[in-house]
Short mmCIF file of C-alpha atoms and ligand atoms in Angstrom, two decimals:
data_model
loop_
_atom_site.label_atom_id
_atom_site.label_comp_id
_atom_site.label_asym_id
_atom_site.label_seq_id
_atom_site.Cartn_x
_atom_site.Cartn_y
_atom_site.Cartn_z
CA LEU A 1 -17.90 -18.74 3.48
CA ALA A 2 -19.50 -15.55 4.76
CA ASP A 3 -23.21 -15.58 5.52
CA LEU A 4 -23.67 -12.33 7.38
CA LEU A 5 -26.43 -9.85 7.95
CA LEU A 6 -24.95 -6.38 8.47
CA GLU A 7 -27.14 -3.86 10.26
CA PRO A 8 -25.60 -0.39 10.21
CA ASP A 9 -27.36 2.92 10.95
CA TYR A 10 -26.89 3.99 7.33
CA VAL A 11 -25.97 2.37 4.02
CA LEU A 12 -24.23 4.43 1.34
CA LEU A 13 -26.28 3.65 -1.77
CA GLY A 14 -26.23 4.79 -5.37
CA ALA A 15 -23.56 5.52 -7.94
CA ASP A 16 -24.76 8.66 -9.74
CA ALA A 17 -26.66 10.13 -6.80
CA PRO A 18 -24.90 8.66 -3.76
CA ARG A 19 -26.66 9.11 -0.43
CA LEU A 20 -26.74 7.70 3.09
CA VAL A 21 -29.95 5.75 3.61
CA PRO A 22 -31.09 4.83 7.15
CA GLY A 23 -32.91 1.68 8.19
CA LEU A 24 -31.38 -0.87 5.79
CA ALA A 25 -29.60 -4.17 6.28
CA VAL A 26 -27.14 -5.81 3.89
CA HIS A 27 -26.89 -9.56 3.45
CA VAL A 28 -23.44 -10.84 2.46
CA ALA A 29 -23.24 -14.40 1.15
CA GLY A 30 -19.88 -15.77 0.07
CA ASP A 31 -17.87 -13.02 -1.61
CA ARG A 32 -20.93 -11.06 -2.78
CA ILE A 33 -23.71 -8.81 -1.59
CA ALA A 34 -26.82 -11.01 -1.72
CA ALA A 35 -29.52 -8.52 -0.73
CA VAL A 36 -30.15 -4.98 0.52
CA GLY A 37 -33.42 -4.32 2.31
CA ALA A 38 -35.32 -3.57 5.48
CA PRO A 39 -34.04 -5.61 8.43
CA GLU A 40 -37.43 -7.21 8.98
CA GLN A 41 -37.54 -8.40 5.35
CA LEU A 42 -34.08 -9.92 5.68
CA ALA A 43 -34.66 -11.30 9.18
CA ALA A 44 -34.23 -14.89 7.99
CA ALA A 45 -31.03 -14.12 6.03
CA GLY A 46 -27.54 -14.67 7.38
CA SER A 47 -26.38 -17.24 9.87
CA GLU A 48 -24.68 -14.41 11.76
CA ARG A 49 -25.89 -10.87 12.46
CA LEU A 50 -23.62 -7.92 12.93
CA ARG A 51 -25.22 -4.81 14.39
CA LEU A 52 -23.08 -1.82 13.38
CA ALA A 53 -24.52 0.79 15.73
CA GLY A 54 -23.62 4.40 14.97
CA GLN A 55 -21.92 3.34 11.75
CA VAL A 56 -22.36 3.74 8.03
CA LEU A 57 -21.75 0.80 5.71
CA MET A 58 -20.11 1.97 2.51
CA PRO A 59 -18.30 0.51 -0.50
CA GLY A 60 -14.58 0.06 0.22
CA LEU A 61 -12.24 2.81 -0.90
CA VAL A 62 -9.87 2.22 -3.83
CA ASN A 63 -6.31 3.49 -3.65
CA ALA A 64 -5.78 3.84 -7.38
CA HIS A 65 -2.07 4.64 -7.22
CA GLN A 66 0.45 3.32 -4.75
CA HIS A 67 3.60 1.27 -4.65
CA GLY A 68 3.17 -1.09 -1.71
CA ARG A 69 5.57 0.93 0.43
CA GLY A 70 4.82 0.43 4.10
CA ILE A 71 7.75 2.30 5.63
CA THR A 72 7.59 5.69 3.94
CA ALA A 73 10.40 7.52 2.16
CA LEU A 74 10.41 10.10 4.96
CA GLN A 75 10.80 7.39 7.56
CA LEU A 76 13.76 6.13 5.55
CA GLY A 77 15.43 9.50 5.84
CA PHE A 78 14.48 11.05 2.49
CA GLU A 79 12.96 14.42 3.18
CA ASP A 80 10.48 15.91 0.72
CA ASP A 81 12.20 17.44 -2.30
CA TYR A 82 11.75 17.91 -6.03
CA LEU A 83 10.73 14.55 -7.51
CA GLU A 84 13.94 13.93 -9.46
CA PRO A 85 16.50 14.34 -6.65
CA TRP A 86 14.05 12.61 -4.29
CA MET A 87 14.07 9.56 -6.57
CA ALA A 88 17.83 9.64 -6.96
CA PHE A 89 18.35 9.74 -3.19
CA LYS A 90 17.17 6.15 -3.01
CA ARG A 91 20.58 5.14 -4.28
CA ARG A 92 21.95 5.81 -0.83
CA ARG A 93 19.99 3.07 0.89
CA GLN A 94 19.94 -0.69 0.49
CA GLN A 95 16.55 -2.15 -0.45
CA LEU A 96 14.00 -3.16 2.16
CA ASP A 97 12.34 -6.57 2.24
CA PRO A 98 9.67 -6.19 -0.48
CA TYR A 99 7.37 -8.71 1.18
CA LEU A 100 7.35 -6.90 4.53
CA GLN A 101 7.02 -3.48 2.93
CA THR A 102 4.00 -4.51 0.89
CA LEU A 103 2.36 -6.45 3.73
CA TYR A 104 2.67 -3.49 6.08
CA ALA A 105 1.38 -1.08 3.42
CA SER A 106 -1.58 -3.40 2.76
CA LEU A 107 -2.53 -3.57 6.43
CA ALA A 108 -2.30 0.22 6.71
CA MET A 109 -4.63 0.54 3.72
CA LEU A 110 -7.13 -1.96 5.16
CA ALA A 111 -7.17 -0.09 8.48
CA ASN A 112 -8.07 3.08 6.56
CA GLY A 113 -10.97 1.49 4.71
CA VAL A 114 -9.20 0.63 1.46
CA THR A 115 -10.40 -2.64 -0.08
CA GLY A 116 -8.83 -2.31 -3.52
CA ALA A 117 -5.53 -0.91 -4.74
CA ILE A 118 -3.53 -0.40 -7.90
CA HIS A 119 0.11 -1.33 -7.48
CA ALA A 120 2.16 0.80 -9.87
CA ASN A 121 5.54 -0.21 -11.26
CA THR A 122 7.91 -0.51 -8.34
CA VAL A 123 11.45 -1.69 -7.86
CA GLY A 124 13.08 -1.88 -4.49
CA GLY A 125 16.59 -2.00 -5.90
CA GLY A 126 17.08 -5.74 -5.64
CA THR A 127 18.89 -7.83 -8.21
CA SER A 128 15.86 -9.74 -9.52
CA TYR A 129 12.65 -8.00 -10.55
CA PRO A 130 10.67 -11.27 -10.83
CA ALA A 131 11.70 -12.16 -7.27
CA GLU A 132 10.50 -8.77 -5.99
CA VAL A 133 7.19 -9.18 -7.84
CA GLU A 134 6.78 -12.63 -6.31
CA ALA A 135 7.32 -11.24 -2.80
CA GLN A 136 4.94 -8.32 -3.33
CA LEU A 137 2.19 -10.54 -4.79
CA GLN A 138 2.53 -12.93 -1.86
CA ALA A 139 2.18 -10.01 0.56
CA TYR A 140 -1.00 -8.77 -1.12
CA MET A 141 -2.43 -12.30 -1.07
CA ASP A 142 -1.55 -12.73 2.61
CA ALA A 143 -3.14 -9.36 3.44
CA GLY A 144 -6.27 -10.21 1.41
CA LEU A 145 -6.49 -6.83 -0.34
CA ARG A 146 -7.95 -6.75 -3.87
CA VAL A 147 -5.13 -5.56 -6.10
CA MET A 148 -4.44 -4.74 -9.71
CA PHE A 149 -0.73 -5.41 -9.90
CA GLY A 150 1.16 -3.36 -12.46
CA VAL A 151 4.13 -5.07 -14.07
CA GLY A 152 6.80 -2.44 -14.65
CA ALA A 153 8.78 -1.70 -17.79
CA MET A 154 11.46 0.87 -18.60
CA ASP A 155 14.22 1.04 -21.17
CA ARG A 156 15.68 4.53 -21.11
CA ALA A 157 16.56 7.67 -19.11
CA GLN A 158 16.98 5.89 -15.80
CA LEU A 159 19.31 8.52 -14.36
CA ALA A 160 18.09 11.68 -16.08
CA TYR A 161 15.68 12.81 -18.79
CA PRO A 162 15.01 13.67 -21.59
CA PRO A 163 16.59 10.40 -22.72
CA ASP A 164 19.14 12.12 -25.00
CA ALA A 165 20.33 14.32 -22.12
CA GLN A 166 21.42 11.45 -19.91
CA ASP A 167 24.92 11.14 -21.39
CA ALA A 168 25.60 14.84 -20.84
CA VAL A 169 24.48 14.63 -17.21
CA LEU A 170 26.71 11.61 -16.70
CA ALA A 171 29.65 13.34 -18.37
CA GLY A 172 29.28 16.28 -16.00
CA LEU A 173 29.69 14.13 -12.89
CA PRO A 174 33.04 13.63 -11.15
CA ALA A 175 34.67 10.48 -12.56
CA PRO A 176 34.69 8.50 -9.28
CA LEU A 177 30.96 9.13 -8.82
CA ARG A 178 30.29 8.13 -12.43
CA ASP A 179 32.18 4.88 -11.83
CA LYS A 180 30.19 4.15 -8.69
CA LEU A 181 26.90 4.61 -10.52
CA GLY A 182 28.00 1.83 -12.86
CA ASP A 183 25.97 0.99 -15.94
CA VAL A 184 22.91 3.25 -15.71
CA THR A 185 21.34 1.48 -18.69
CA ARG A 186 21.15 -1.82 -16.78
CA PRO A 187 17.46 -2.88 -16.79
CA VAL A 188 15.62 -2.48 -13.50
CA TYR A 189 12.57 -4.44 -14.65
CA CYS A 190 12.65 -7.22 -17.25
CA ASP A 191 15.30 -6.84 -19.93
CA GLY A 192 13.53 -5.77 -23.12
CA ILE A 193 10.25 -6.43 -24.89
CA ASP A 194 10.45 -10.21 -25.19
CA ALA A 195 11.42 -10.75 -21.56
CA SER A 196 8.62 -8.44 -20.40
CA LEU A 197 6.01 -10.23 -22.53
CA ALA A 198 7.23 -13.66 -21.37
CA PHE A 199 7.11 -12.57 -17.71
CA MET A 200 3.56 -11.29 -18.13
CA ALA A 201 2.50 -14.47 -19.94
CA ASP A 202 3.75 -16.51 -17.01
CA LEU A 203 1.94 -14.33 -14.44
CA ARG A 204 -1.26 -14.44 -16.51
CA ALA A 205 -1.20 -18.22 -16.57
CA ARG A 206 -0.89 -18.30 -12.79
CA PHE A 207 -3.34 -15.53 -11.86
CA ALA A 208 -5.98 -15.84 -14.59
CA ARG A 209 -8.56 -17.17 -12.15
CA HIS A 210 -7.37 -15.45 -8.99
CA GLU A 211 -10.22 -13.80 -7.10
CA ARG A 212 -8.29 -10.82 -5.78
CA ILE A 213 -5.13 -10.36 -7.85
CA SER A 214 -5.38 -9.06 -11.40
CA LEU A 215 -2.60 -7.84 -13.66
CA ALA A 216 -1.82 -4.68 -15.57
CA TRP A 217 1.01 -3.25 -17.60
CA SER A 218 2.68 -0.45 -15.71
CA PRO A 219 5.31 1.18 -17.91
CA ALA A 220 7.22 3.69 -15.77
CA GLY A 221 6.30 6.77 -17.83
CA PRO A 222 6.67 8.28 -21.31
CA GLN A 223 10.19 9.56 -20.78
CA TRP A 224 11.29 6.17 -19.46
CA VAL A 225 10.00 3.88 -22.23
CA SER A 226 10.82 3.77 -25.92
CA ASP A 227 8.02 3.88 -28.47
CA ALA A 228 8.81 0.29 -29.48
CA LEU A 229 8.45 -0.98 -25.92
CA LEU A 230 5.26 0.98 -25.22
CA ALA A 231 3.65 -0.04 -28.52
CA ALA A 232 4.45 -3.71 -27.80
CA LEU A 233 2.90 -3.49 -24.31
CA ALA A 234 -0.14 -1.62 -25.64
CA SER A 235 -0.78 -4.23 -28.32
CA ASP A 236 -0.39 -7.04 -25.79
CA ALA A 237 -2.78 -5.18 -23.46
CA ASP A 238 -5.28 -4.85 -26.27
CA ARG A 239 -5.04 -8.54 -27.17
CA HIS A 240 -5.59 -9.72 -23.58
CA GLY A 241 -7.88 -6.99 -22.23
CA THR A 242 -5.15 -6.01 -19.78
CA PRO A 243 -5.36 -2.53 -18.20
CA ILE A 244 -2.49 -0.04 -18.52
CA HIS A 245 -1.47 2.09 -15.53
CA MET A 246 1.33 4.61 -16.02
CA HIS A 247 2.88 7.68 -14.40
CA VAL A 248 2.51 10.67 -16.72
CA LEU A 249 3.53 14.32 -16.47
CA GLU A 250 4.09 14.24 -12.74
CA SER A 251 6.81 16.87 -12.33
CA SER A 252 7.33 20.06 -14.29
CA ALA A 253 10.68 18.68 -15.50
CA GLN A 254 8.70 15.94 -17.21
CA ILE A 255 6.93 18.52 -19.37
CA ASP A 256 10.27 19.21 -21.04
CA ALA A 257 11.11 15.51 -21.19
CA VAL A 258 7.79 14.60 -22.80
CA ASN A 259 7.90 17.54 -25.22
CA ALA A 260 11.41 16.45 -26.23
CA VAL A 261 10.41 12.89 -27.05
CA TRP A 262 6.84 13.46 -28.22
CA PRO A 263 6.61 16.94 -29.73
CA GLU A 264 3.05 16.38 -31.03
CA GLY A 265 1.77 16.13 -27.45
CA LEU A 266 1.42 13.43 -24.83
CA MET A 267 -2.08 12.09 -25.51
CA ARG A 268 -1.76 12.47 -29.28
CA HIS A 269 1.32 10.24 -29.16
CA LEU A 270 -0.15 7.72 -26.71
CA GLU A 271 -3.16 7.50 -29.01
CA LYS A 272 -0.86 6.74 -31.94
CA LEU A 273 0.84 3.98 -29.94
CA GLY A 274 -2.54 2.43 -29.11
CA ALA A 275 -2.16 3.00 -25.38
CA LEU A 276 -5.44 4.89 -24.74
CA GLY A 277 -8.69 3.23 -23.74
CA PRO A 278 -11.22 2.83 -20.93
CA LEU A 279 -8.85 0.50 -19.07
CA THR A 280 -5.98 3.01 -19.22
CA SER A 281 -5.21 5.06 -16.11
CA PHE A 282 -2.61 7.76 -15.63
CA ALA A 283 -1.19 8.63 -12.25
CA HIS A 284 -0.54 12.32 -11.46
CA ALA A 285 -1.09 13.92 -14.90
CA VAL A 286 -0.49 17.31 -13.28
CA TRP A 287 0.60 18.99 -16.49
CA LEU A 288 -1.90 18.01 -19.21
CA THR A 289 -2.82 20.53 -21.88
CA ALA A 290 -6.46 21.22 -22.77
CA GLU A 291 -5.92 19.07 -25.88
CA ASP A 292 -4.50 16.20 -23.76
CA ALA A 293 -7.54 16.33 -21.49
CA ALA A 294 -9.92 16.30 -24.47
CA ILE A 295 -8.19 13.33 -26.14
CA GLY A 296 -8.01 11.41 -22.85
CA ALA A 297 -11.72 12.01 -22.22
CA GLN A 298 -12.58 10.85 -25.75
CA HIS A 299 -10.87 7.52 -25.05
CA GLY A 300 -12.38 7.13 -21.58
CA VAL A 301 -9.06 7.14 -19.67
CA THR A 302 -8.92 7.65 -15.91
CA ILE A 303 -6.69 10.23 -14.24
CA VAL A 304 -5.48 9.27 -10.75
CA ARG A 305 -4.98 12.32 -8.55
CA ASN A 306 -2.31 12.15 -5.81
CA PRO A 307 -2.65 15.61 -4.26
CA ALA A 308 -0.32 15.44 -1.26
CA SER A 309 2.41 13.54 -3.08
CA ASN A 310 2.36 16.25 -5.74
CA LEU A 311 2.58 19.03 -3.16
CA ARG A 312 5.32 17.31 -1.17
CA LEU A 313 7.49 16.59 -4.24
CA HIS A 314 7.15 20.05 -5.85
CA ALA A 315 5.06 18.54 -8.64
CA GLY A 316 2.29 21.13 -8.53
CA ILE A 317 -1.50 21.17 -8.46
CA ALA A 318 -3.34 19.12 -11.09
CA PRO A 319 -6.23 21.15 -12.57
CA LEU A 320 -8.75 18.58 -11.43
CA ALA A 321 -11.83 20.76 -11.93
CA HIS A 322 -10.78 21.33 -15.56
CA TYR A 323 -10.30 17.59 -16.03
CA VAL A 324 -13.75 16.82 -14.65
CA GLN A 325 -15.24 19.55 -16.83
CA ALA A 326 -13.45 18.04 -19.85
CA GLY A 327 -15.16 14.71 -19.12
CA LEU A 328 -12.19 12.81 -17.74
CA ARG A 329 -12.90 10.11 -15.16
CA VAL A 330 -10.89 10.85 -12.00
CA ALA A 331 -9.71 8.52 -9.24
CA LEU A 332 -7.60 8.98 -6.12
CA GLY A 333 -4.28 7.55 -4.95
CA SER A 334 -2.02 7.88 -1.92
CA ASP A 335 1.28 7.25 -3.75
CA ASN A 336 2.34 6.17 -0.21
CA THR A 337 3.15 9.88 0.25
CA THR A 338 0.12 11.56 1.82
CA LEU A 339 -0.15 14.76 3.81
CA ASN A 340 0.03 12.93 7.15
CA ASP A 341 2.41 10.29 5.76
CA ASP A 342 -0.21 7.61 6.36
CA GLU A 343 -2.77 5.82 4.15
CA ASP A 344 -5.78 8.00 5.01
CA LEU A 345 -7.65 8.51 1.73
CA PHE A 346 -10.39 10.56 3.41
CA THR A 347 -7.88 13.33 4.10
CA GLU A 348 -6.43 12.98 0.60
CA ALA A 349 -9.87 13.29 -0.98
CA ARG A 350 -10.51 16.41 1.06
CA LEU A 351 -7.21 17.89 -0.03
CA ALA A 352 -7.92 17.06 -3.69
CA ARG A 353 -11.28 18.77 -3.40
CA ALA A 354 -10.00 21.83 -1.52
CA LEU A 355 -7.41 22.33 -4.26
CA THR A 356 -10.23 22.67 -6.82
CA ARG A 357 -11.46 25.78 -5.00
CA SER A 358 -9.68 28.22 -7.26
CA PRO A 359 -9.44 31.89 -6.31
CA ALA A 360 -10.61 32.76 -9.85
CA TRP A 361 -14.37 33.46 -9.90
CA GLU A 362 -14.65 32.26 -13.49
CA ALA A 363 -12.82 28.96 -12.83
CA PRO A 364 -14.62 25.63 -13.37
CA PRO A 365 -16.75 24.61 -10.37
CA ALA A 366 -15.10 22.85 -7.44
CA LEU A 367 -15.65 19.09 -7.15
CA ASP A 368 -19.16 18.20 -6.00
CA VAL A 369 -19.94 15.45 -3.49
CA PRO A 370 -20.98 12.75 -6.01
CA THR A 371 -17.80 13.27 -8.08
CA LEU A 372 -15.64 13.24 -4.96
CA TRP A 373 -17.22 10.01 -3.76
CA ALA A 374 -16.88 8.39 -7.22
CA MET A 375 -13.22 9.40 -7.17
CA MET A 376 -12.69 7.55 -3.88
CA SER A 377 -14.29 4.26 -4.86
CA ALA A 378 -16.16 3.50 -8.10
CA ASN A 379 -13.74 5.26 -10.47
CA GLY A 380 -10.76 3.48 -8.93
CA ALA A 381 -12.63 0.17 -9.23
CA HIS A 382 -13.23 1.02 -12.89
CA ALA A 383 -9.50 1.65 -13.44
CA MET A 384 -8.86 -1.76 -11.86
CA GLY A 385 -11.13 -3.31 -14.50
CA ARG A 386 -13.76 -4.04 -11.84
CA GLY A 387 -16.21 -1.25 -12.56
CA ALA A 388 -19.16 -3.64 -12.85
CA GLN A 389 -18.23 -5.62 -9.71
CA ALA A 390 -17.20 -3.16 -7.01
CA GLY A 391 -17.70 0.46 -5.99
CA GLU A 392 -21.41 0.18 -5.16
CA ILE A 393 -23.60 -1.56 -2.59
CA ALA A 394 -26.09 -3.56 -4.65
CA PRO A 395 -27.05 -7.23 -4.96
CA GLY A 396 -24.49 -9.19 -7.00
CA ARG A 397 -21.63 -6.78 -6.32
CA LEU A 398 -18.48 -7.90 -4.52
CA ALA A 399 -18.71 -7.62 -0.74
CA ASP A 400 -15.81 -5.13 -0.53
CA LEU A 401 -17.26 -3.10 2.30
CA VAL A 402 -16.30 -0.70 5.06
CA ALA A 403 -18.11 0.28 8.26
CA LEU A 404 -17.27 3.78 9.45
CA ASP A 405 -18.12 5.18 12.89
CA LEU A 406 -19.99 8.49 12.68
CA ALA A 407 -19.25 9.58 16.28
CA HIS A 408 -16.37 11.87 15.30
CA VAL A 409 -18.22 13.20 12.25
CA ARG A 410 -21.25 14.18 14.33
CA ALA A 411 -19.69 15.23 17.66
CA PRO A 412 -20.73 17.35 19.43
CA TYR A 413 -23.39 18.63 17.00
CA ILE A 414 -24.20 18.45 13.32
CA ASP A 415 -26.93 20.40 11.51
CA PRO A 416 -29.74 17.95 10.72
CA ASP A 417 -30.25 19.55 7.31
CA LEU A 418 -26.65 18.99 6.21
CA ASP A 419 -26.43 16.16 3.65
CA PRO A 420 -25.03 13.27 5.75
CA LEU A 421 -22.69 12.24 2.90
CA ALA A 422 -21.33 15.80 2.67
CA ALA A 423 -20.76 15.66 6.43
CA LEU A 424 -18.99 12.32 6.12
CA LEU A 425 -16.72 13.41 3.27
CA GLY A 426 -16.04 16.70 5.01
CA ARG A 427 -15.06 15.25 8.38
CA ALA A 428 -14.40 11.47 8.38
CA ARG A 429 -10.88 10.16 8.81
CA GLY A 430 -9.33 6.78 8.16
CA ALA A 431 -9.19 6.34 11.93
CA ASP A 432 -13.01 6.26 12.01
CA VAL A 433 -13.05 2.95 10.09
CA ARG A 434 -14.28 0.12 12.31
CA LEU A 435 -14.52 -2.77 9.88
CA THR A 436 -13.02 -3.58 6.48
CA MET A 437 -14.24 -6.54 4.47
CA VAL A 438 -12.89 -7.83 1.14
CA GLY A 439 -14.89 -10.45 -0.74
CA GLY A 440 -16.94 -11.18 2.39
CA ASP A 441 -13.85 -11.73 4.58
CA ILE A 442 -13.47 -9.45 7.58
CA LEU A 443 -9.82 -8.37 7.38
CA TYR A 444 -9.89 -5.52 9.91
CA ARG A 445 -12.15 -4.89 12.87
CA ASP A 446 -11.91 -2.43 15.77
CA GLY A 447 -8.17 -1.86 15.46
CA ARG A 448 -7.25 -5.50 14.91
CA PHE A 449 -6.40 -7.76 12.01
CA PRO A 450 -7.91 -11.21 12.69
CA GLN A 451 -5.33 -12.91 10.43
CA HIS A 452 -2.23 -10.92 11.41
CA ASP A 453 -0.20 -9.93 14.44
CA LEU A 454 0.36 -6.24 13.70
CA ALA A 455 2.83 -5.70 16.54
CA ALA A 456 5.01 -8.57 15.30
CA ILE A 457 4.90 -7.26 11.70
CA LYS A 458 5.86 -3.77 12.87
CA GLU A 459 8.79 -5.21 14.78
CA ARG A 460 9.94 -7.13 11.69
CA CYS A 461 9.68 -3.90 9.67
CA ARG A 462 11.73 -2.02 12.27
CA ARG A 463 14.47 -4.64 12.17
CA ASP A 464 14.43 -4.65 8.38
CA GLY A 465 14.86 -0.86 8.36
CA MET A 466 17.90 -1.21 10.62
CA ARG A 467 19.34 -4.02 8.48
CA ALA A 468 18.93 -1.98 5.29
CA LYS A 469 20.55 1.06 6.93
CA ALA A 470 23.62 -0.96 7.93
CA ALA A 471 24.03 -2.66 4.53
CA PRO A 472 26.30 -1.03 1.93
CA ALA A 473 24.37 1.11 -0.56
CA ALA A 474 25.18 2.24 -4.11
CA LEU A 475 26.13 5.76 -2.98
CA THR A 476 27.13 7.45 0.25
CA ARG A 477 25.11 10.43 1.43
CA ALA A 478 27.85 12.82 0.23
CA GLU A 479 27.92 11.18 -3.20
CA ALA A 480 24.14 11.29 -3.45
CA ASP A 481 24.27 15.01 -2.58
CA ILE A 482 26.71 15.66 -5.43
CA LEU A 483 24.56 13.70 -7.88
CA ASN A 484 21.48 15.61 -6.77
CA ASP A 485 23.16 18.99 -7.16
CA HIS A 486 23.91 18.02 -10.77
CA LEU A 487 20.33 16.84 -11.35
CA ARG A 488 18.88 20.04 -9.86
CA ALA A 489 21.10 22.16 -12.10
CA HIS A 490 20.19 20.07 -15.16
CA TYR A 491 16.42 20.33 -14.66
CA ALA A 492 16.52 24.00 -13.68
CA ARG A 493 18.43 24.75 -16.90
CA LEU A 494 15.99 22.70 -18.94
CA ARG A 495 12.99 24.55 -17.46
CA ALA A 496 14.59 27.94 -18.07
CA GLU A 497 15.18 27.02 -21.71
CA HIS A 498 11.57 25.96 -22.21
CA ARG A 499 9.75 28.68 -20.35
CA ASP A 500 7.63 29.60 -23.38
CA LEU A 501 5.92 26.40 -24.43
CA ALA A 502 4.11 26.03 -27.73
CA ARG A 503 1.55 23.91 -25.87
CA PRO A 504 1.12 25.36 -22.40
CA PRO A 505 -0.36 23.04 -19.79
CA LEU A 506 -3.55 24.01 -17.97
CA ALA A 507 -1.75 24.17 -14.61
CA THR A 508 0.73 26.87 -13.66
CA PRO A 509 3.90 26.48 -11.59
CA SER A 510 2.63 28.87 -8.93
CA GLY A 511 -0.61 27.07 -8.16
CA TRP A 512 -4.05 27.11 -9.72
CA SER A 513 -4.70 26.76 -13.42
CA GLN A 514 -5.24 29.73 -15.67
CA PRO A 515 -8.89 30.73 -15.63
ZN1 ZN B 601 3.89 6.71 -8.00
#
């Protein structure tokens, strides 16, 4: 068990008014923070001392939306595109080893200062969803990351949405391609409500007392789940205090899909199904209306911003400043699709903030430093159901901590009057992380993982990529291109038909929200 006295140059303290405080030491005992105080007061504490010279000790970052994908889609040959054809392209590659993918993703997150993550619904295209979940959970446990694992569910519109448009899209495809796609209604997660509930019950029994793995429902998204399925999951979530994490209104095509299935509005309908609450988080949510934002805020839901993923997949710019102004809690995710195609949440946070600097003078204010910092840690911890345990350096909190080297932030000069936290959030990169600790365990230090041989894992990933490339896939590249041309035409037509929406979203297709 850890019994460590950490002595950094600064400690990032405070939730509402976060600041870097010099001259403090932090005593970690077991998986918790035991004390924060002057080094001379804590001199007797800790069987081991760790001087973190030139570094700031801060709460670990939380990646509040990702899929455990270590090798990225781009590395697999899928160039950035509109979300819908980008998703469909995956049919032209055999699945990767889910254990290796998730292990490699976890190590990349740890190296970038992430101590907690939400794993959203994910299928790798294997034949057994429970087997994939098993492999992914094992990888997270082996990596040591704290994870809220979202169990996926989906029962409609797997190939195209809105759900009632799927048959027409299929009918428009050349017959040989249609045959190769097979039964597009075949379940990719568990088959139906009862199987989903039974699978969750089994996982709950096994992980109820697990220190680092917790469970959530992660229905794929409104257009992908029937009301009956979503209501059943929401009522189960309510009964067991289980969080809900779901993709909503990511792409502009999904506006039309959601309006088609839920004409009274997204949040209104989710409210009716009992899916809204303080443990509900929505990834992306680029296209909320003002009414959606107000209803979400009323119920205490969290919006998880994925700025680079949204830019790379033509999904648009979420009106984050409006959401904050409306009282929504906001968190940050990488979606394993960041600007630099890595797991650097510092850069993502900066991008999210820069995109709140609207050219309109009368726009809501850009994100301030405390909100940005809350978005990177405490709000994600809240969405994981760990709001009272993580996200802050204080006695009794979990020792999910990161030490970050300030050399790059300060070199060669930094104005002494600049708020040190503003300097850190303005300049730090994941590469400046020197130490990552989860529950008192040091999982990353100075470029190395004490429990893992990174070079060997990378080599296994490389071989797995080659294996998957050589294995027969559902579609050839040419077939996938034909399918995607049909999908592009379908969604473009849909958008053109619905240009004048009765409930316009806050965001606009060309960029910033309407002032
Ligand atoms: Zn996602």
